[in-house]
Amino acid sequence: MSLYLGLDSSTQGLKGIIIDTEKQKIVFSEAVNFGKDLPEFRCQEGVLDNPNPLVKHSDPLLWAAALDLLLERMNQKNAPMDKVEGISGSGQQHGSVYLNHKFEGILENLSTNLKLPSQLAPALSRKTSPIWMDSSTSQECREISDAIGARLQDDTGSPAIERFTGPQIRKFWKETPKAYEETAVIHLVSSFMASLLCGKNAPMDFGDGAGMNLLNLKTLKWDPEITEATAPQLLSKLPPAVSPDQVGGHLHRYFTRYGLKAGIPVVIWSGDNPNSLIGCGAAKPGIAVISLGTSDTFFAAMSNPKVDPHGCGHVFGNPAGGFMSLICFKNGSLARERIKDECGKDWDYFNGKACKKTSPGNDGNLMLPYFVPEITPPVLKEGLRCRGTREFTGGEASAAVKIRAVMESQALSMRLHSQWIGDDFSVVRVTGGASRSEGFCQILADVFQARLEKIAIPDSAALGAAMRAANGAGKVDWDKLTEAYCKPEEKIKPNKRLKELYDNLLEDYRQFESEVVPD
Ligand code: XUL
């Protein structure tokens, strides 16, 4: 039997999937929800309360507790833990964990009599972890940009971005220099989780490392000038950046308490979007993916790094080789849910009836639904802006019109902000919770004028991680894995007659957005 475990430590929970590469099946899956299952960490929706809406931190011990809980549940439910031959994982991107010199010793000597959080607590040099939702580092972004200039975007794939780890590290150093000095190693969520499994500091995937504003995509190494301009001696606090197909270590004996075999290979973890690229079967250029999760993301494999002239898009590494483009929209599901609630409707209405009661183009009614500070386009002051008919802008529009407006505007924003990639995607794969929305999927197909394909597994990041474990530890071929796990189960054709309507609406949307968010 060839069983591989993929874990996905996302913003709101931890998921696990075991695949059997001989039977070509998913044999087990389980999930832990941070808010529901571990309320003692006070991270409802994965985030600690903070009076400043720009600050978004989480508790790294919560992620460790979730690992204990998930593996315990899997074992109790008789998942074939003892047959697992390799593990890999996926972590929410950009989030960082700050550890002191005790970390490595604690990991090496993890005791099976205690759970992970109490053993790890003394190793934290910073109690909380800034995550990708944080937008509090505009000042640090300016400072890093001033020090490095245009080379920052050309070489790291992104201009200085608030949620990226480099500006976050700089803020930590400026605010608490002593705690920074006591920090021996700074991990991403991905390499932190991999370190727990390995019982030692695990290296970092350079593809996920590209989300830090610190890695030079031309050398695939930390850039010494940029790291030093970010914070003193930062280079010495970063784990090595390596290729994601490498085995980063072997499973620590601690995890035998959950039925796993000590010593099985742990393949380097990567970010959730790179893992999703694999799990959606889009590792080769030509297919774009729209992932509709807490944030919405648009991404695609690219052979050579190419940067977004508007500075909203990013370049990360593709775990199957080469690079990937990525654009992140923070007000994804969150905005859809807010509009649904404001309209007093349920998801059935939102996903189905609302579109049937309205028509494509929606009389030109458009919406910029920034309920939290937005990433693409960058908007620090939240707020809902509407444009269109008097009833709509005056807030008296029917629920169906508002619902179509949020979905059409989000789809147009994705089309507008993905134009820099330059590829004409005729196939778009859609994943994540909202991919179940019939109405939204048809709107996406029509706005992009592309065939939309849904893949069977909504947990594409966990699946991608399991596939990466099979490839890295078991040498199972990518094509074989993609063929077995990523077949689209449903195809939605675009309505070709709507091409002109959406081409025109895109221009209206571009105009509206540029009035609200000047360049
Ligand atoms: C990508 C990004 C988000 C996180 C959330 O740049 O910030 O998609 O990875 O999971």
CSV table of N, CA and C in Angstrom, one decimal, residues 1-85:
chain,number,residue,atom,x,y,z
A,1,MET,N,0.8,-1.2,0.0
A,1,MET,CA,0.0,0.0,0.0
A,1,MET,C,0.9,1.2,0.0
A,2,SER,N,0.4,2.3,-0.7
A,2,SER,CA,1.2,3.5,-0.7
A,2,SER,C,0.3,4.7,-0.2
A,3,LEU,N,0.4,4.9,1.1
A,3,LEU,CA,-0.5,6.0,1.6
A,3,LEU,C,0.3,7.2,2.0
A,4,TYR,N,-0.2,8.4,1.7
A,4,TYR,CA,0.4,9.6,2.0
A,4,TYR,C,-0.5,10.6,2.6
A,5,LEU,N,0.0,11.3,3.6
A,5,LEU,CA,-0.9,12.3,4.4
A,5,LEU,C,-0.6,13.7,4.0
A,6,GLY,N,-1.6,14.5,3.6
A,6,GLY,CA,-1.5,15.9,3.4
A,6,GLY,C,-2.2,16.7,4.4
A,7,LEU,N,-1.6,17.7,5.0
A,7,LEU,CA,-2.2,18.5,6.0
A,7,LEU,C,-2.3,20.0,5.5
A,8,ASP,N,-3.4,20.6,5.9
A,8,ASP,CA,-3.5,22.0,5.4
A,8,ASP,C,-3.9,22.9,6.6
A,9,SER,N,-2.9,23.7,7.1
A,9,SER,CA,-3.1,24.6,8.2
A,9,SER,C,-3.5,26.0,7.6
A,10,SER,N,-4.8,26.2,7.5
A,10,SER,CA,-5.4,27.4,6.9
A,10,SER,C,-5.7,28.4,7.9
A,11,THR,N,-6.4,29.5,7.5
A,11,THR,CA,-6.7,30.6,8.4
A,11,THR,C,-7.6,30.1,9.5
A,12,GLN,N,-8.6,29.3,9.1
A,12,GLN,CA,-9.7,29.0,10.1
A,12,GLN,C,-9.7,27.5,10.6
A,13,GLY,N,-8.7,26.7,10.1
A,13,GLY,CA,-8.7,25.3,10.6
A,13,GLY,C,-7.6,24.5,10.0
A,14,LEU,N,-7.6,23.2,10.5
A,14,LEU,CA,-6.5,22.3,10.0
A,14,LEU,C,-7.2,21.1,9.4
A,15,LYS,N,-6.8,20.7,8.2
A,15,LYS,CA,-7.5,19.6,7.5
A,15,LYS,C,-6.4,18.5,7.2
A,16,GLY,N,-6.9,17.3,7.2
A,16,GLY,CA,-5.9,16.2,6.8
A,16,GLY,C,-6.6,15.3,5.8
A,17,ILE,N,-5.8,14.9,4.8
A,17,ILE,CA,-6.3,13.9,3.8
A,17,ILE,C,-5.3,12.8,3.6
A,18,ILE,N,-5.7,11.6,3.6
A,18,ILE,CA,-4.8,10.5,3.3
A,18,ILE,C,-5.2,10.0,1.9
A,19,ILE,N,-4.2,9.9,1.0
A,19,ILE,CA,-4.4,9.3,-0.3
A,19,ILE,C,-3.7,8.0,-0.4
A,20,ASP,N,-4.3,7.1,-1.2
A,20,ASP,CA,-3.7,5.8,-1.5
A,20,ASP,C,-3.4,5.8,-3.0
A,21,THR,N,-2.1,5.9,-3.3
A,21,THR,CA,-1.7,6.1,-4.7
A,21,THR,C,-1.8,4.8,-5.6
A,22,GLU,N,-2.0,3.7,-4.9
A,22,GLU,CA,-2.2,2.4,-5.7
A,22,GLU,C,-3.6,2.4,-6.1
A,23,LYS,N,-4.5,2.6,-5.1
A,23,LYS,CA,-6.0,2.5,-5.4
A,23,LYS,C,-6.4,3.8,-6.1
A,24,GLN,N,-5.6,4.8,-6.1
A,24,GLN,CA,-5.9,6.1,-6.7
A,24,GLN,C,-7.1,6.7,-6.0
A,25,LYS,N,-7.2,6.6,-4.7
A,25,LYS,CA,-8.3,7.1,-4.0
A,25,LYS,C,-7.9,8.0,-2.8
A,26,ILE,N,-8.9,8.8,-2.3
A,26,ILE,CA,-8.7,9.5,-1.0
A,26,ILE,C,-9.3,8.5,0.0
A,27,VAL,N,-8.5,8.1,0.9
A,27,VAL,CA,-9.0,7.0,1.8
A,27,VAL,C,-9.5,7.6,3.2
A,28,PHE,N,-9.1,8.8,3.5
A,28,PHE,CA,-9.5,9.4,4.8
A,28,PHE,C,-9.4,10.9,4.7
A,29,SER,N,-10.4,11.6,5.3
A,29,SER,CA,-10.2,13.0,5.5
A,29,SER,C,-10.9,13.5,6.8
A,30,GLU,N,-10.3,14.5,7.4
A,30,GLU,CA,-10.8,14.9,8.7
A,30,GLU,C,-10.4,16.4,8.9
A,31,ALA,N,-11.1,17.1,9.7
A,31,ALA,CA,-10.8,18.5,9.9
A,31,ALA,C,-11.0,19.0,11.3
A,32,VAL,N,-10.3,20.1,11.7
A,32,VAL,CA,-10.5,20.7,13.0
A,32,VAL,C,-10.8,22.2,12.6
A,33,ASN,N,-11.8,22.7,13.3
A,33,ASN,CA,-12.1,24.2,13.1
A,33,ASN,C,-11.6,24.9,14.3
A,34,PHE,N,-10.7,25.9,14.1
A,34,PHE,CA,-10.1,26.6,15.2
A,34,PHE,C,-11.1,27.2,16.2
A,35,GLY,N,-12.1,27.9,15.7
A,35,GLY,CA,-13.1,28.6,16.5
A,35,GLY,C,-13.9,27.6,17.3
A,36,LYS,N,-14.4,26.6,16.6
A,36,LYS,CA,-15.4,25.7,17.2
A,36,LYS,C,-14.7,24.7,18.1
A,37,ASP,N,-13.6,24.1,17.7
A,37,ASP,CA,-13.0,23.0,18.4
A,37,ASP,C,-11.9,23.4,19.4
A,38,LEU,N,-11.4,24.6,19.2
A,38,LEU,CA,-10.3,25.0,20.2
A,38,LEU,C,-10.6,26.5,20.7
A,39,PRO,N,-11.8,26.7,21.3
A,39,PRO,CA,-12.3,28.0,21.6
A,39,PRO,C,-11.4,28.7,22.7
A,40,GLU,N,-10.6,27.9,23.4
A,40,GLU,CA,-9.8,28.4,24.5
A,40,GLU,C,-8.7,29.3,24.0
A,41,PHE,N,-8.4,29.2,22.7
A,41,PHE,CA,-7.3,30.1,22.1
A,41,PHE,C,-7.9,31.4,21.6
A,42,ARG,N,-9.2,31.6,21.7
A,42,ARG,CA,-9.9,32.9,21.4
A,42,ARG,C,-9.5,33.4,20.0
A,43,CYS,N,-9.5,32.5,19.1
A,43,CYS,CA,-9.2,32.9,17.7
A,43,CYS,C,-10.5,32.6,16.9
A,44,GLN,N,-11.6,33.2,17.1
A,44,GLN,CA,-12.7,33.0,16.2
A,44,GLN,C,-12.3,33.3,14.8
A,45,GLU,N,-12.6,32.5,13.9
A,45,GLU,CA,-12.3,32.7,12.5
A,45,GLU,C,-10.7,32.8,12.3
A,46,GLY,N,-10.0,32.2,13.3
A,46,GLY,CA,-8.6,32.2,13.2
A,46,GLY,C,-7.8,33.4,13.6
A,47,VAL,N,-8.5,34.4,14.1
A,47,VAL,CA,-7.8,35.7,14.4
A,47,VAL,C,-8.1,36.1,15.8
A,48,LEU,N,-7.0,36.7,16.5
A,48,LEU,CA,-7.2,37.2,17.8
A,48,LEU,C,-7.9,38.6,17.7
A,49,ASP,N,-8.7,38.9,18.7
A,49,ASP,CA,-9.3,40.3,18.7
A,49,ASP,C,-8.3,41.3,18.8
A,50,ASN,N,-8.5,42.4,18.1
A,50,ASN,CA,-7.5,43.6,18.3
A,50,ASN,C,-8.3,44.8,18.0
A,51,PRO,N,-8.2,45.9,18.9
A,51,PRO,CA,-8.9,47.1,18.6
A,51,PRO,C,-8.6,47.8,17.3
A,52,ASN,N,-7.4,47.6,16.8
A,52,ASN,CA,-7.0,48.2,15.5
A,52,ASN,C,-7.4,47.3,14.4
A,53,PRO,N,-8.3,47.7,13.5
A,53,PRO,CA,-8.8,46.8,12.4
A,53,PRO,C,-7.7,46.4,11.4
A,54,LEU,N,-6.5,47.1,11.5
A,54,LEU,CA,-5.5,46.8,10.5
A,54,LEU,C,-4.6,45.6,11.1
A,55,VAL,N,-4.7,45.4,12.4
A,55,VAL,CA,-3.8,44.4,13.0
A,55,VAL,C,-4.5,43.0,13.1
A,56,LYS,N,-3.9,42.0,12.5
A,56,LYS,CA,-4.5,40.7,12.5
A,56,LYS,C,-3.5,39.6,12.9
A,57,HIS,N,-3.6,39.2,14.1
A,57,HIS,CA,-2.6,38.2,14.6
A,57,HIS,C,-3.4,36.9,15.0
A,58,SER,N,-2.6,35.8,15.0
A,58,SER,CA,-3.2,34.6,15.5
A,58,SER,C,-2.2,34.0,16.6
A,59,ASP,N,-2.6,32.9,17.2
A,59,ASP,CA,-1.8,32.3,18.2
A,59,ASP,C,-1.1,31.0,17.6
A,60,PRO,N,0.2,31.0,17.6
A,60,PRO,CA,0.9,29.9,16.9
A,60,PRO,C,0.7,28.6,17.7
A,61,LEU,N,0.4,28.7,19.0
A,61,LEU,CA,0.2,27.5,19.8
A,61,LEU,C,-1.1,26.9,19.4
A,62,LEU,N,-2.1,27.7,18.9
A,62,LEU,CA,-3.3,27.2,18.4
A,62,LEU,C,-3.1,26.2,17.2
A,63,TRP,N,-2.1,26.6,16.4
A,63,TRP,CA,-1.8,25.7,15.2
A,63,TRP,C,-1.2,24.4,15.7
A,64,ALA,N,-0.4,24.5,16.7
A,64,ALA,CA,0.2,23.2,17.3
A,64,ALA,C,-0.9,22.4,18.0
A,65,ALA,N,-1.8,23.0,18.7
A,65,ALA,CA,-2.9,22.3,19.4
A,65,ALA,C,-3.8,21.6,18.3
A,66,ALA,N,-4.0,22.3,17.2
A,66,ALA,CA,-4.8,21.7,16.1
A,66,ALA,C,-4.2,20.5,15.5
A,67,LEU,N,-2.8,20.5,15.5
A,67,LEU,CA,-2.1,19.3,14.9
A,67,LEU,C,-2.3,18.1,15.9
A,68,ASP,N,-2.2,18.4,17.2
A,68,ASP,CA,-2.5,17.3,18.1
A,68,ASP,C,-3.9,16.8,18.0
A,69,LEU,N,-4.9,17.7,17.9
A,69,LEU,CA,-6.3,17.3,17.9
A,69,LEU,C,-6.6,16.6,16.6
A,70,LEU,N,-6.1,17.1,15.5
A,70,LEU,CA,-6.5,16.5,14.2
A,70,LEU,C,-6.0,15.0,14.1
A,71,LEU,N,-4.7,14.9,14.5
A,71,LEU,CA,-4.1,13.5,14.4
A,71,LEU,C,-4.7,12.6,15.4
A,72,GLU,N,-5.1,13.1,16.6
A,72,GLU,CA,-5.8,12.3,17.6
A,72,GLU,C,-7.1,11.8,17.1
A,73,ARG,N,-7.9,12.7,16.5
A,73,ARG,CA,-9.2,12.4,15.9
A,73,ARG,C,-9.0,11.3,14.8
A,74,MET,N,-8.0,11.6,13.9
A,74,MET,CA,-7.9,10.6,12.8
A,74,MET,C,-7.6,9.2,13.4
A,75,ASN,N,-6.7,9.2,14.4
A,75,ASN,CA,-6.3,7.9,14.9
A,75,ASN,C,-7.5,7.2,15.6
A,76,GLN,N,-8.3,8.1,16.4
A,76,GLN,CA,-9.5,7.5,17.1
A,76,GLN,C,-10.5,7.0,16.1
A,77,LYS,N,-10.6,7.6,14.9
A,77,LYS,CA,-11.6,7.2,13.9
A,77,LYS,C,-11.0,6.1,13.0
A,78,ASN,N,-9.9,5.5,13.4
A,78,ASN,CA,-9.3,4.4,12.7
A,78,ASN,C,-8.8,4.7,11.3
A,79,ALA,N,-8.3,5.9,11.1
A,79,ALA,CA,-7.6,6.2,9.9
A,79,ALA,C,-6.3,5.3,9.9
A,80,PRO,N,-5.9,4.9,8.7
A,80,PRO,CA,-4.8,3.9,8.6
A,80,PRO,C,-3.4,4.6,8.8
A,81,MET,N,-3.3,5.2,10.1
A,81,MET,CA,-2.1,6.0,10.4
A,81,MET,C,-0.8,5.2,10.2
A,82,ASP,N,-0.8,3.9,10.6
A,82,ASP,CA,0.4,3.2,10.6
A,82,ASP,C,0.9,2.8,9.2
A,83,LYS,N,0.0,3.1,8.2
A,83,LYS,CA,0.4,2.7,6.8
A,83,LYS,C,0.9,3.9,6.1
A,84,VAL,N,0.9,5.1,6.7
A,84,VAL,CA,1.3,6.3,6.0
A,84,VAL,C,2.8,6.3,5.8
A,85,GLU,N,3.2,6.6,4.5
A,85,GLU,CA,4.6,6.4,4.1
A,85,GLU,C,5.3,7.8,4.0
